[in-house]
GROMACS .gro file of C-alpha atoms in nm:
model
  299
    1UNK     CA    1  -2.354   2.000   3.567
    2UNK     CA    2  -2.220   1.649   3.507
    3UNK     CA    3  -2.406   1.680   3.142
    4UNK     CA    4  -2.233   2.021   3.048
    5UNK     CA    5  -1.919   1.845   3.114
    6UNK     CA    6  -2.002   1.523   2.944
    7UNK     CA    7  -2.124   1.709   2.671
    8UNK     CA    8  -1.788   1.981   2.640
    9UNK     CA    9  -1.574   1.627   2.669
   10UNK     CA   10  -1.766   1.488   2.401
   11UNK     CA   11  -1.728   1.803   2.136
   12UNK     CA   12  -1.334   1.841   2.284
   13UNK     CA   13  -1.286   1.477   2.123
   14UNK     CA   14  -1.474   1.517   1.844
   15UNK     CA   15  -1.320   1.859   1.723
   16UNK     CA   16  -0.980   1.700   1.832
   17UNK     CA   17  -1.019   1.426   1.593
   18UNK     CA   18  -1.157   1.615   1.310
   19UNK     CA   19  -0.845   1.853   1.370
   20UNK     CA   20  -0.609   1.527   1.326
   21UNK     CA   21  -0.836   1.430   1.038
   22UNK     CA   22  -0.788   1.763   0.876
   23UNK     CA   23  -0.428   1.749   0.967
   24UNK     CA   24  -0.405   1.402   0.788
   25UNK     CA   25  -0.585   1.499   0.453
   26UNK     CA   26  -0.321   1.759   0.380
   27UNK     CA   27   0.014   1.537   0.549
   28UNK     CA   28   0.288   1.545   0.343
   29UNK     CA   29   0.474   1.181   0.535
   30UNK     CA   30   0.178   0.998   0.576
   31UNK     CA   31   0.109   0.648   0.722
   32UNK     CA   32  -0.132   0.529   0.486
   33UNK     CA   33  -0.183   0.664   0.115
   34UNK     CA   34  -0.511   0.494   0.073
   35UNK     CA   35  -0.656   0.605   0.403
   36UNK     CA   36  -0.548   1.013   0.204
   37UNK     CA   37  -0.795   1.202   0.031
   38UNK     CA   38  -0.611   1.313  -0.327
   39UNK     CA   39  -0.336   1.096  -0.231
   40UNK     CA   40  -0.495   0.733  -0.356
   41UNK     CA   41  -0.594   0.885  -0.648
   42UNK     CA   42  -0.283   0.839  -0.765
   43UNK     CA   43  -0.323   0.479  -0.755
   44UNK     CA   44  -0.546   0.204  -0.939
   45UNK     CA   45  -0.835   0.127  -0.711
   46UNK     CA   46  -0.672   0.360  -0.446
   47UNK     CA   47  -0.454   0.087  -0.402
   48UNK     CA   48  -0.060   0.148  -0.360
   49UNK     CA   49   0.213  -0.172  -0.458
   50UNK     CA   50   0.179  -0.456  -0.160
   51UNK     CA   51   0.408  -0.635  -0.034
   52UNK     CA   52   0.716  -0.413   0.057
   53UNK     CA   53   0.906  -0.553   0.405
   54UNK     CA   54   1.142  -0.259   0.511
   55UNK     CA   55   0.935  -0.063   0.839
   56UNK     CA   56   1.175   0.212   0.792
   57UNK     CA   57   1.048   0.324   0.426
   58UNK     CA   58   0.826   0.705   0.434
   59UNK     CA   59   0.507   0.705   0.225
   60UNK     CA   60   0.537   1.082   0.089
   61UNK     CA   61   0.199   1.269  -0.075
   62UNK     CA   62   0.436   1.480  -0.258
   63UNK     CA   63   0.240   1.816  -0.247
   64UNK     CA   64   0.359   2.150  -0.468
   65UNK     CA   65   0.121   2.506  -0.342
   66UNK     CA   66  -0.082   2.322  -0.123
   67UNK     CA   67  -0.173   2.085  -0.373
   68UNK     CA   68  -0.104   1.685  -0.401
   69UNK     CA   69   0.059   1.598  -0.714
   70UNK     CA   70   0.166   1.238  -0.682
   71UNK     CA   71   0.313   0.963  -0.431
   72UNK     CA   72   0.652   0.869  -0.384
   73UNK     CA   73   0.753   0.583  -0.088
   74UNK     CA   74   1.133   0.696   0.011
   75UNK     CA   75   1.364   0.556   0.186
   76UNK     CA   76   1.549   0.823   0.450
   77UNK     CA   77   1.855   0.590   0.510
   78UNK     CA   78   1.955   0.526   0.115
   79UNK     CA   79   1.808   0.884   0.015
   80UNK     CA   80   1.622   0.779  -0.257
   81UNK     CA   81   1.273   0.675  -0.376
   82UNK     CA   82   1.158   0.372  -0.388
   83UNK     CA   83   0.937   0.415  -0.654
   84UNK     CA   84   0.712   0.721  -0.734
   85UNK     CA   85   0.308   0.691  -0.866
   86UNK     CA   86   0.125   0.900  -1.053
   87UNK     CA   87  -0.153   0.939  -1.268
   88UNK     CA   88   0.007   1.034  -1.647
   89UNK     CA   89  -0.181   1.341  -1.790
   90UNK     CA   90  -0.170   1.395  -2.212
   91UNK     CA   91   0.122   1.585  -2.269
   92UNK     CA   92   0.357   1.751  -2.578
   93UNK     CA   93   0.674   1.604  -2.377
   94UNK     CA   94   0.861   1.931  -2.292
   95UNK     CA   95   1.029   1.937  -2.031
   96UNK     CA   96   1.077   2.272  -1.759
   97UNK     CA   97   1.357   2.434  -1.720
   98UNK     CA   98   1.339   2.705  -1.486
   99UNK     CA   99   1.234   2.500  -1.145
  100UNK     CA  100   1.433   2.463  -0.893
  101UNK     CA  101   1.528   2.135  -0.683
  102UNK     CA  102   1.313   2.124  -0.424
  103UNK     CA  103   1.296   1.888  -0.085
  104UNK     CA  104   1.085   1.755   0.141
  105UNK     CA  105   1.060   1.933   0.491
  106UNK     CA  106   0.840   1.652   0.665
  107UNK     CA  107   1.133   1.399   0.620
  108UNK     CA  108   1.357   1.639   0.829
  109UNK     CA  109   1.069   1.722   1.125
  110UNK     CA  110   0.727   1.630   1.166
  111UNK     CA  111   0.691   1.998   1.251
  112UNK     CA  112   0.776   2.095   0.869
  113UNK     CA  113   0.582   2.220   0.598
  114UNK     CA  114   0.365   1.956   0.433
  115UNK     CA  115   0.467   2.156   0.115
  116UNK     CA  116   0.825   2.044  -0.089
  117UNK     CA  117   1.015   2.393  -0.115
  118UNK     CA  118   1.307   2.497  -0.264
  119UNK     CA  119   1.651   2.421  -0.148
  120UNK     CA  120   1.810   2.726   0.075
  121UNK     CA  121   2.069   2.924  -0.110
  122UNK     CA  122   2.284   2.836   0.203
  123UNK     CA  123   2.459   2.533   0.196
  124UNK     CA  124   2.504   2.533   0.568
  125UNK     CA  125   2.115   2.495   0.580
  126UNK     CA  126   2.113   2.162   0.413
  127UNK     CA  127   2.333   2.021   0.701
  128UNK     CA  128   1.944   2.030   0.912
  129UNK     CA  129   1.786   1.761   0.691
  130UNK     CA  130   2.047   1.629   0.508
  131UNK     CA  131   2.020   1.290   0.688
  132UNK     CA  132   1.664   1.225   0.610
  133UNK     CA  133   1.749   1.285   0.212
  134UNK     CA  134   1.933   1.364  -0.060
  135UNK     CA  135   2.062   1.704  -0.101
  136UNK     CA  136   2.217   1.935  -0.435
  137UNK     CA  137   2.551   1.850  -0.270
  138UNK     CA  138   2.505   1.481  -0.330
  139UNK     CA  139   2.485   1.521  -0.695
  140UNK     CA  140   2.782   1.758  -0.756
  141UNK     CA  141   3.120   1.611  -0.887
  142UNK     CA  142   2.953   1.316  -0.958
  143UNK     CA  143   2.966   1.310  -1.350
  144UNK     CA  144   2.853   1.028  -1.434
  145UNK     CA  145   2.577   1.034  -1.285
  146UNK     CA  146   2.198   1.189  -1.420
  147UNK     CA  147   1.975   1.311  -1.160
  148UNK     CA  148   1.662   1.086  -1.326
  149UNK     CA  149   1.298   1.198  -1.213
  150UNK     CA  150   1.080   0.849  -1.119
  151UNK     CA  151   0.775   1.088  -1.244
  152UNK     CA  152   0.868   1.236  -1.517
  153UNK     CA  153   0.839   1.595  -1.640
  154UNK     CA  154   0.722   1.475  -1.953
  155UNK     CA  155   0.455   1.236  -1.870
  156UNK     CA  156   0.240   1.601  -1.678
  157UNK     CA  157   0.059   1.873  -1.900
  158UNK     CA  158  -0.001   2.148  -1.611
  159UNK     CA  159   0.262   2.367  -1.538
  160UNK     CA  160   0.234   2.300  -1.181
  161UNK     CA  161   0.226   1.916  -1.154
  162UNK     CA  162   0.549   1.948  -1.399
  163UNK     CA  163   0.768   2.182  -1.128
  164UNK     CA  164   0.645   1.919  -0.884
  165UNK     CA  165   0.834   1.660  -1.048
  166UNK     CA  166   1.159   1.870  -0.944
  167UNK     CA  167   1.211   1.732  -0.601
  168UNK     CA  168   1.512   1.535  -0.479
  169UNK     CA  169   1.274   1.287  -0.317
  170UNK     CA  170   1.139   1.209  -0.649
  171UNK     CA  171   1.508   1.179  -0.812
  172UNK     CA  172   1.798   0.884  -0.853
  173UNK     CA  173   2.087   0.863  -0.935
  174UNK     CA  174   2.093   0.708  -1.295
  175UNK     CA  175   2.461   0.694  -1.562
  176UNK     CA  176   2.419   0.940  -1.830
  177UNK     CA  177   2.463   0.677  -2.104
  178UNK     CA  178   2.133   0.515  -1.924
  179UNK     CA  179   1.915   0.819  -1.867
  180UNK     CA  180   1.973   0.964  -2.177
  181UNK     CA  181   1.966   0.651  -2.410
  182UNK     CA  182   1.717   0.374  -2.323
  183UNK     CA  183   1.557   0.570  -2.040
  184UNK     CA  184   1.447   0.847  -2.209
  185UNK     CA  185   1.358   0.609  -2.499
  186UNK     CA  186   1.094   0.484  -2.260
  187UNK     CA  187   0.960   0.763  -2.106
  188UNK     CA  188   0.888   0.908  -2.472
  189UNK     CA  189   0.745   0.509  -2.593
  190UNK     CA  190   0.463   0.554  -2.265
  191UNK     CA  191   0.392   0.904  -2.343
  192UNK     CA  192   0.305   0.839  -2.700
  193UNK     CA  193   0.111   0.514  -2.630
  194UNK     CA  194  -0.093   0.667  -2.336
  195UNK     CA  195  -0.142   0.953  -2.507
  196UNK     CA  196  -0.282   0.792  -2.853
  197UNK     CA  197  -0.473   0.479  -2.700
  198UNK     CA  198  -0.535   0.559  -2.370
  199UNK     CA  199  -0.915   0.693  -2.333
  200UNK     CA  200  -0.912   0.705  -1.962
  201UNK     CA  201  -0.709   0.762  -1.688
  202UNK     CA  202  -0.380   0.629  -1.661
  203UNK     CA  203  -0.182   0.566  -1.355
  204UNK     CA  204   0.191   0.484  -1.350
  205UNK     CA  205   0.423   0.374  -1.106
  206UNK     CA  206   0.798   0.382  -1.188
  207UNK     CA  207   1.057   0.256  -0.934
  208UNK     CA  208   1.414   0.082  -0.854
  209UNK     CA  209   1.619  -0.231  -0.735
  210UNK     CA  210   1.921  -0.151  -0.551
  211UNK     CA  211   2.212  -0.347  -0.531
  212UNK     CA  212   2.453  -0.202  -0.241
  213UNK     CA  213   2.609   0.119  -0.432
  214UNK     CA  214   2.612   0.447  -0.360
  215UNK     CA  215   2.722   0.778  -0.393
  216UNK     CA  216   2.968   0.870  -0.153
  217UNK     CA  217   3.037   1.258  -0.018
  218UNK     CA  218   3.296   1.283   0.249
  219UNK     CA  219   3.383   0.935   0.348
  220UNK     CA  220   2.986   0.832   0.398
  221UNK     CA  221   2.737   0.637   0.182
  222UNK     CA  222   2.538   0.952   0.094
  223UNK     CA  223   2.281   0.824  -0.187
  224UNK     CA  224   2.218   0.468  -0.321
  225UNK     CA  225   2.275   0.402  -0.711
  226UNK     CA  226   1.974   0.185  -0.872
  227UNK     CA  227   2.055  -0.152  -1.021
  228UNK     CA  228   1.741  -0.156  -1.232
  229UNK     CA  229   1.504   0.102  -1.317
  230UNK     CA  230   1.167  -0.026  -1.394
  231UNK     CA  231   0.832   0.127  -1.450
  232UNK     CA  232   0.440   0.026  -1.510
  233UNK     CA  233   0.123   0.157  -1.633
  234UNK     CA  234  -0.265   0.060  -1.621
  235UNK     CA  235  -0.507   0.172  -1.789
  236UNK     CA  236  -0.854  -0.009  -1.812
  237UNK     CA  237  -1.041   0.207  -2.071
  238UNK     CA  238  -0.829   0.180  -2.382
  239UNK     CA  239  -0.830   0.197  -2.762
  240UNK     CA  240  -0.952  -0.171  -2.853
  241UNK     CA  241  -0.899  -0.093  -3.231
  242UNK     CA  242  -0.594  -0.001  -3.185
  243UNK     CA  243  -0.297  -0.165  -3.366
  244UNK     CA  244  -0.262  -0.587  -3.256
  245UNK     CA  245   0.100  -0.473  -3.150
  246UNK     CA  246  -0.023  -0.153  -2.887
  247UNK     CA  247  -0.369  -0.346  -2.844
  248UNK     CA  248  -0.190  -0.636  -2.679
  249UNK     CA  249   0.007  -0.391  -2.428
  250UNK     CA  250  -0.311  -0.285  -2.239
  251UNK     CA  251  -0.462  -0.257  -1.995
  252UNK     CA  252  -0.152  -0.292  -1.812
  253UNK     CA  253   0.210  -0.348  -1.912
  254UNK     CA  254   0.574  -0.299  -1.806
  255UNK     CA  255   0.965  -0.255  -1.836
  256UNK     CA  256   1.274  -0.265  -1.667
  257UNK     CA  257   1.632  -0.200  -1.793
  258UNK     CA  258   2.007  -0.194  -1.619
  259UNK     CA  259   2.110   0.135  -1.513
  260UNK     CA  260   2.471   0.064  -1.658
  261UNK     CA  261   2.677   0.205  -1.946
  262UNK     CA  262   2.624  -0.109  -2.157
  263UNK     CA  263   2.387  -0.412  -2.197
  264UNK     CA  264   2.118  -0.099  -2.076
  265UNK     CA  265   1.835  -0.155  -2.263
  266UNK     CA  266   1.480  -0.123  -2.172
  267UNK     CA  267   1.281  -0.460  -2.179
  268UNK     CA  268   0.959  -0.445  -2.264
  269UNK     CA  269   0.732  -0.754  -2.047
  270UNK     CA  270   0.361  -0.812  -1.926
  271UNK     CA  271   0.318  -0.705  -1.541
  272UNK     CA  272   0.331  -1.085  -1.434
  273UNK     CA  273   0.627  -1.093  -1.576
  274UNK     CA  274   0.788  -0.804  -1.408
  275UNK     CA  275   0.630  -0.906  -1.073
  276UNK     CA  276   0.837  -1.198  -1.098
  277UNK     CA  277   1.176  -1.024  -1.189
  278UNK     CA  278   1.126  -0.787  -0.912
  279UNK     CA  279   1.085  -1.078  -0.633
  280UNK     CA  280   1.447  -1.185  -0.723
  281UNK     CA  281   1.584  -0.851  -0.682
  282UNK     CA  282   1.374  -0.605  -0.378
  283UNK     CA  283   1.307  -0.733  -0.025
  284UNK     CA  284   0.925  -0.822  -0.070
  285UNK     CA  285   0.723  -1.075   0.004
  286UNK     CA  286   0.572  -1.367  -0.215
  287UNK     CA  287   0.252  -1.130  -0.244
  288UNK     CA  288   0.410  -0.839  -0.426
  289UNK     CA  289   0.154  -0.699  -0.665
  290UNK     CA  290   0.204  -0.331  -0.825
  291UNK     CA  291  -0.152  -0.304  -0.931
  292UNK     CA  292  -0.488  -0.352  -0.748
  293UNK     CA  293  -0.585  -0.707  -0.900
  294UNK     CA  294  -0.300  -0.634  -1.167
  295UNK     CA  295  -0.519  -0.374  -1.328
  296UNK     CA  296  -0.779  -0.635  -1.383
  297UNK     CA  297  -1.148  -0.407  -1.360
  298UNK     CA  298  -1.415  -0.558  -1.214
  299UNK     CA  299  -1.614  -0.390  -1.468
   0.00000   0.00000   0.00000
């Protein structure tokens, strides 16, 4: 008797923790994203940046249709992510037009979908998570201001992984004169040199610095405004013939520009380099590294 019930103890446990397991792989706040199937692939080596202090930032596996499409690590108290990865696929650099702005349910209750989903036509409905993230009412009446995706449309070929790209929780606030001058500029400079001298896969991690303002919607701070945007990419298995002045800019390289009407543009600087700029302007700690080994193979 004392067997059965050892033995119905010991399948309870082990069902409950493949349950939680199961649970886990297909979380869309998780607590790790290297201990996430499909989620570290996103990242070199599995690997995500080190070196972040804040306890209160949410590691989200942003998934579209019960899919993962890329990482983002928010932060629920300035509404806005940190920085987003993703893995850049080949790509003509259209951009959709016929998504619509999406959120993330997990930020609101652990009991939410692990799926982003559209925004409710009712405005009343955004009240219920609305202090988790940003919401559509946070970028209304705010001219100035571009709602600029941290993973691009443009840098994702599938359909899919391109609506995916159209959620709040991958979005910040950036001027117009920014996003579509130097910005964009950018984003179309990494598409064309990943897509001509890349040969492997590329993974890219684009994020901000922060430097105390914010959109504000009746009388509150609603959504933090980015000092700098920055962004990196790695990619070990590269064109070696390629021209000295793209050669030179692999396997890994970076750039980070002022989010400002003027003195905006995009600066161009090995990931050392960037490293360095960052310490003086995030709360992280002498060890902050945004690539495994700096995209170094061991190969």
């Amino acid at each position: 008797m004392k067997l059965t019930v050892y033995c119905w103890s010991w399948f309870g446990t082990l069902l409950i923790s493949l349950m939680c397991l199961i649970f886990r792989s297909q979380a869309g706040v998780v607590d790790d994203f290297s201990q996430v199937d499909r989620c570290k692939d996103f990242l070199y080596m599995g690997t995500p940046p080190r070196g972040y202090l804040s306890t209160s930032l949410k590691k989200i596996c942003q998934r579209y249709l019960d899919k993962a499409r890329f990482v983002t690590l928010y932060d629920p108290q300035k509404h806005i992510p940190i920085y987003s990865a993703y893995t850049f696929k080949k790509s003509d650099g259209e951009k959709r037009v016929d998504i619509p702005w999406m959120f993330e349910p997990q930020l609101a209750t652990e009991k939410g979908s692990n799926n982003m989903e559209p925004f409710p036509q009712s405005s009343l409905m955004h009240k219920n998570f609305e202090d988790t993230q940003a919401v559509l009412e946070d970028y209304v009446d705010v001219v100035q201001y571009e709602r600029g995706q941290m993973n691009p449309d443009e840098h994702q070929a599938d359909p899919l992984d391109k609506a995916a790209t159209y959620t709040l929780t991958n979005v910040v606030p950036l001027i117009r004169e920014f996003n579509f001058g130097p910005w964009s500029t950018q984003v179309e400079v990494t598409r064309k040199r990943l897509n001509n001298y890349c040969h492997g896969k590329a993974y890219v991690i684009t994020g901000v610095t922060t430097s105390g303002n914010t959109i504000r919607r009746d009388n509150l701070d609603r959504v933090a405004i980015p000092e700098f945007m920055w962004t990196a990419y790695c990619c070990t298995d590269y064109d070696h013939n390629a021209p000295y002045s793209e050669r030179y800019k692999f396997p890994a390289f970076g750039a980070y520009g002022l989010n400002d009407h003027v003195n905006n543009q995009m600066v161009e600087v090995p990931i050392k380099n960037l490293e360095k700029f960052l310490k003086g302007k995030m709360e992280v700690d002498k060890n902050f590294q945004i690539f495994y080994s700096d995209c170094v193979s061991d190969a």
